[in-house]
Amino acid sequence: METIKELGQIISAWIIISFVGSIVEFQSLTFSGFFVMMLIFGIILFCYIIAKKFTGYYFSVDEESRIWSVKRYGVKAHQYFNNEVPMGIVLPILVLVLSLGTIPWYGCLQSDLKPRKHKQARKDGVLSFTELSDNDSAVISAVGIGSCLLIAFFAYILNLPLVSRLAIQFAFFNMIPFGQLDGTKILFGNRPLWMILSVITLIALAYSFFLV
């Protein structure tokens, strides 16, 4: 049941960013344009999610991807919504409308990381269980970002500028330390790693404007 729920969340995010991408890139919503975006973002999301799941497996962590959601809007105890707001759906549409279809927002998924309680060792009769550190969380998120940058690199080599540009933009938006996006986990878990990835992503983003 959890797998079906996760798949539904991923498909929802896939449809939303494909819709946004088709409007921004082609300045209209056509079946062919939407199909192209679905294909490109399907590849990006598949590699991005699989990379994080395999890395999570290495750290004995179960990674579950779902729509980025927000429940608290302030620091005070009473400043929260009764239900989670799906920012991964709201923000892409809001940015698209406010920019009149010229600016995308591709940060739409968050990762819920749950350590597996596998027994690792027995010492003096005490069981040792896995624990999820902030650094582990940062590395798992960083591998997802890195997979997008690798897609961009190989797409550039294969002369697929649209794929390369979208993969870079997807990495950029998810590197922003906002809410439960990957950027937040990387920044607070391993600041040097966040700085290195940010520089690489910004350089790639600047270059992507020349990809036509």
GROMACS .gro file of C-alpha atoms in nm:
model
  212
    1MET     CA    1   0.000   0.000   0.000
    2GLU     CA    2   0.283   0.239   0.088
    3THR     CA    3   0.450   0.166  -0.247
    4ILE     CA    4   0.129   0.246  -0.437
    5LYS     CA    5   0.086   0.568  -0.239
    6GLU     CA    6   0.446   0.670  -0.313
    7LEU     CA    7   0.404   0.590  -0.682
    8GLY     CA    8   0.090   0.805  -0.694
    9GLN     CA    9   0.279   1.096  -0.539
   10ILE     CA   10   0.566   1.061  -0.787
   11ILE     CA   11   0.329   1.044  -1.084
   12SER     CA   12   0.149   1.358  -0.960
   13ALA     CA   13   0.481   1.544  -0.940
   14TRP     CA   14   0.578   1.410  -1.283
   15ILE     CA   15   0.259   1.543  -1.440
   16ILE     CA   16   0.286   1.884  -1.271
   17ILE     CA   17   0.646   1.957  -1.371
   18SER     CA   18   0.583   1.824  -1.722
   19PHE     CA   19   0.288   2.061  -1.753
   20VAL     CA   20   0.498   2.353  -1.625
   21GLY     CA   21   0.788   2.262  -1.852
   22SER     CA   22   0.572   2.240  -2.162
   23ILE     CA   23   0.427   2.588  -2.099
   24VAL     CA   24   0.765   2.749  -2.025
   25GLU     CA   25   0.964   2.579  -2.300
   26PHE     CA   26   0.706   2.584  -2.581
   27GLN     CA   27   0.489   2.879  -2.466
   28SER     CA   28   0.180   2.666  -2.520
   29LEU     CA   29   0.027   2.339  -2.408
   30THR     CA   30   0.017   2.086  -2.688
   31PHE     CA   31   0.001   1.709  -2.678
   32SER     CA   32   0.338   1.673  -2.849
   33GLY     CA   33   0.506   1.925  -2.619
   34PHE     CA   34   0.357   1.767  -2.308
   35PHE     CA   35   0.464   1.420  -2.428
   36VAL     CA   36   0.822   1.541  -2.479
   37MET     CA   37   0.826   1.689  -2.128
   38MET     CA   38   0.679   1.370  -1.979
   39LEU     CA   39   0.954   1.169  -2.149
   40ILE     CA   40   1.237   1.397  -2.036
   41PHE     CA   41   1.118   1.441  -1.679
   42GLY     CA   42   1.038   1.070  -1.661
   43ILE     CA   43   1.407   0.997  -1.722
   44ILE     CA   44   1.520   1.266  -1.477
   45LEU     CA   45   1.283   1.157  -1.199
   46PHE     CA   46   1.362   0.788  -1.247
   47CYS     CA   47   1.739   0.843  -1.215
   48TYR     CA   48   1.695   1.095  -0.932
   49ILE     CA   49   1.474   0.869  -0.721
   50ILE     CA   50   1.659   0.544  -0.793
   51ALA     CA   51   1.992   0.710  -0.705
   52LYS     CA   52   1.855   0.816  -0.366
   53LYS     CA   53   1.696   0.478  -0.298
   54PHE     CA   54   2.019   0.289  -0.373
   55THR     CA   55   2.219   0.530  -0.158
   56GLY     CA   56   1.964   0.494   0.118
   57TYR     CA   57   2.000   0.116   0.093
   58TYR     CA   58   2.375   0.156   0.145
   59PHE     CA   59   2.307   0.352   0.465
   60SER     CA   60   2.038   0.101   0.574
   61VAL     CA   61   1.769   0.364   0.520
   62ASP     CA   62   1.435   0.337   0.342
   63GLU     CA   63   1.379   0.640   0.116
   64GLU     CA   64   1.023   0.736   0.030
   65SER     CA   65   0.956   1.016  -0.219
   66ARG     CA   66   0.639   1.222  -0.188
   67ILE     CA   67   0.501   1.562  -0.283
   68TRP     CA   68   0.684   1.837  -0.094
   69SER     CA   69   0.437   1.952   0.171
   70VAL     CA   70   0.427   2.222   0.439
   71LYS     CA   71   0.228   2.218   0.761
   72ARG     CA   72   0.397   2.484   0.977
   73TYR     CA   73   0.412   2.846   0.858
   74GLY     CA   74   0.576   3.005   1.163
   75VAL     CA   75   0.791   2.933   1.468
   76LYS     CA   76   0.518   2.965   1.728
   77ALA     CA   77   0.331   2.658   1.850
   78HIS     CA   78  -0.004   2.761   1.701
   79GLN     CA   79   0.133   2.863   1.361
   80TYR     CA   80   0.049   2.557   1.157
   81PHE     CA   81  -0.211   2.447   0.903
   82ASN     CA   82  -0.472   2.190   0.997
   83ASN     CA   83  -0.369   1.988   0.693
   84GLU     CA   84  -0.045   1.976   0.501
   85VAL     CA   85  -0.027   2.212   0.202
   86PRO     CA   86   0.116   2.036  -0.108
   87MET     CA   87   0.372   2.302  -0.198
   88GLY     CA   88   0.515   2.071  -0.464
   89ILE     CA   89   0.191   2.130  -0.656
   90VAL     CA   90   0.092   2.479  -0.543
   91LEU     CA   91   0.425   2.656  -0.595
   92PRO     CA   92   0.496   2.537  -0.953
   93ILE     CA   93   0.149   2.651  -1.063
   94LEU     CA   94   0.169   2.978  -0.866
   95VAL     CA   95   0.511   3.071  -1.009
   96LEU     CA   96   0.392   2.981  -1.358
   97VAL     CA   97   0.084   3.204  -1.328
   98LEU     CA   98   0.264   3.500  -1.165
   99SER     CA   99   0.541   3.491  -1.428
  100LEU     CA  100   0.287   3.461  -1.712
  101GLY     CA  101   0.430   3.129  -1.816
  102THR     CA  102   0.795   3.236  -1.835
  103ILE     CA  103   0.947   3.101  -1.512
  104PRO     CA  104   0.931   2.738  -1.397
  105TRP     CA  105   0.957   2.582  -1.054
  106TYR     CA  106   1.073   2.222  -1.050
  107GLY     CA  107   1.117   2.163  -0.677
  108CYS     CA  108   0.829   1.929  -0.607
  109LEU     CA  109   0.943   1.621  -0.415
  110GLN     CA  110   1.073   1.559  -0.066
  111SER     CA  111   1.235   1.247   0.074
  112ASP     CA  112   1.116   1.082   0.392
  113LEU     CA  113   1.406   0.877   0.531
  114LYS     CA  114   1.340   0.595   0.774
  115PRO     CA  115   1.629   0.394   0.926
  116ARG     CA  116   1.591   0.020   0.917
  117LYS     CA  117   1.611  -0.139   1.260
  118HIS     CA  118   1.840  -0.417   1.149
  119LYS     CA  119   2.063  -0.565   1.411
  120GLN     CA  120   2.424  -0.478   1.325
  121ALA     CA  121   2.626  -0.614   1.611
  122ARG     CA  122   2.598  -0.764   1.955
  123LYS     CA  123   2.843  -0.645   2.217
  124ASP     CA  124   2.820  -0.725   2.585
  125GLY     CA  125   2.463  -0.839   2.531
  126VAL     CA  126   2.355  -0.500   2.387
  127LEU     CA  127   2.208  -0.478   2.040
  128SER     CA  128   2.336  -0.206   1.808
  129PHE     CA  129   2.088  -0.058   1.563
  130THR     CA  130   2.130   0.175   1.270
  131GLU     CA  131   2.081   0.547   1.323
  132LEU     CA  132   2.021   0.814   1.062
  133SER     CA  133   2.259   1.107   1.096
  134ASP     CA  134   2.219   1.449   0.934
  135ASN     CA  135   2.527   1.374   0.724
  136ASP     CA  136   2.373   1.050   0.595
  137SER     CA  137   2.060   1.242   0.498
  138ALA     CA  138   2.274   1.504   0.323
  139VAL     CA  139   2.468   1.244   0.125
  140ILE     CA  140   2.150   1.064   0.013
  141SER     CA  141   2.002   1.393  -0.110
  142ALA     CA  142   2.330   1.499  -0.271
  143VAL     CA  143   2.349   1.177  -0.472
  144GLY     CA  144   2.004   1.255  -0.613
  145ILE     CA  145   2.122   1.601  -0.719
  146GLY     CA  146   2.443   1.454  -0.859
  147SER     CA  147   2.246   1.209  -1.074
  148CYS     CA  148   2.065   1.504  -1.236
  149LEU     CA  149   2.394   1.679  -1.310
  150LEU     CA  150   2.528   1.358  -1.464
  151ILE     CA  151   2.221   1.336  -1.686
  152ALA     CA  152   2.285   1.696  -1.792
  153PHE     CA  153   2.648   1.619  -1.873
  154PHE     CA  154   2.577   1.309  -2.083
  155ALA     CA  155   2.282   1.480  -2.255
  156TYR     CA  156   2.517   1.763  -2.350
  157ILE     CA  157   2.770   1.514  -2.490
  158LEU     CA  158   2.490   1.347  -2.690
  159ASN     CA  159   2.375   1.686  -2.823
  160LEU     CA  160   2.045   1.685  -2.636
  161PRO     CA  161   2.040   2.047  -2.512
  162LEU     CA  162   1.679   2.046  -2.388
  163VAL     CA  163   1.736   1.740  -2.172
  164SER     CA  164   2.058   1.887  -2.038
  165ARG     CA  165   1.898   2.222  -1.956
  166LEU     CA  166   1.597   2.069  -1.780
  167ALA     CA  167   1.813   1.833  -1.574
  168ILE     CA  168   2.023   2.131  -1.459
  169GLN     CA  169   1.716   2.336  -1.375
  170PHE     CA  170   1.565   2.045  -1.182
  171ALA     CA  171   1.888   2.012  -0.982
  172PHE     CA  172   1.897   2.388  -0.920
  173PHE     CA  173   1.545   2.415  -0.779
  174ASN     CA  174   1.594   2.112  -0.556
  175MET     CA  175   1.924   2.254  -0.426
  176ILE     CA  176   1.742   2.556  -0.279
  177PRO     CA  177   1.742   2.519   0.103
  178PHE     CA  178   1.369   2.575   0.138
  179GLY     CA  179   1.125   2.359   0.331
  180GLN     CA  180   1.194   1.987   0.295
  181LEU     CA  181   1.368   2.010  -0.042
  182ASP     CA  182   1.705   1.836  -0.084
  183GLY     CA  183   1.893   2.163  -0.043
  184THR     CA  184   1.778   2.195   0.318
  185LYS     CA  185   1.893   1.844   0.408
  186ILE     CA  186   2.231   1.895   0.240
  187LEU     CA  187   2.292   2.240   0.390
  188PHE     CA  188   2.215   2.140   0.749
  189GLY     CA  189   2.373   1.796   0.720
  190ASN     CA  190   2.696   1.881   0.540
  191ARG     CA  191   2.753   2.250   0.465
  192PRO     CA  192   3.079   2.205   0.264
  193LEU     CA  193   2.901   1.951   0.042
  194TRP     CA  194   2.613   2.194  -0.013
  195MET     CA  195   2.857   2.472  -0.107
  196ILE     CA  196   3.043   2.253  -0.356
  197LEU     CA  197   2.723   2.125  -0.518
  198SER     CA  198   2.578   2.477  -0.525
  199VAL     CA  199   2.879   2.616  -0.710
  200ILE     CA  200   2.871   2.331  -0.962
  201THR     CA  201   2.495   2.368  -1.012
  202LEU     CA  202   2.512   2.748  -1.052
  203ILE     CA  203   2.794   2.720  -1.308
  204ALA     CA  204   2.594   2.459  -1.498
  205LEU     CA  205   2.280   2.674  -1.474
  206ALA     CA  206   2.463   2.980  -1.611
  207TYR     CA  207   2.594   2.773  -1.901
  208SER     CA  208   2.251   2.619  -1.964
  209PHE     CA  209   2.117   2.954  -2.083
  210PHE     CA  210   2.337   2.911  -2.388
  211LEU     CA  211   2.194   2.568  -2.466
  212VAL     CA  212   1.939   2.596  -2.745
   0.00000   0.00000   0.00000
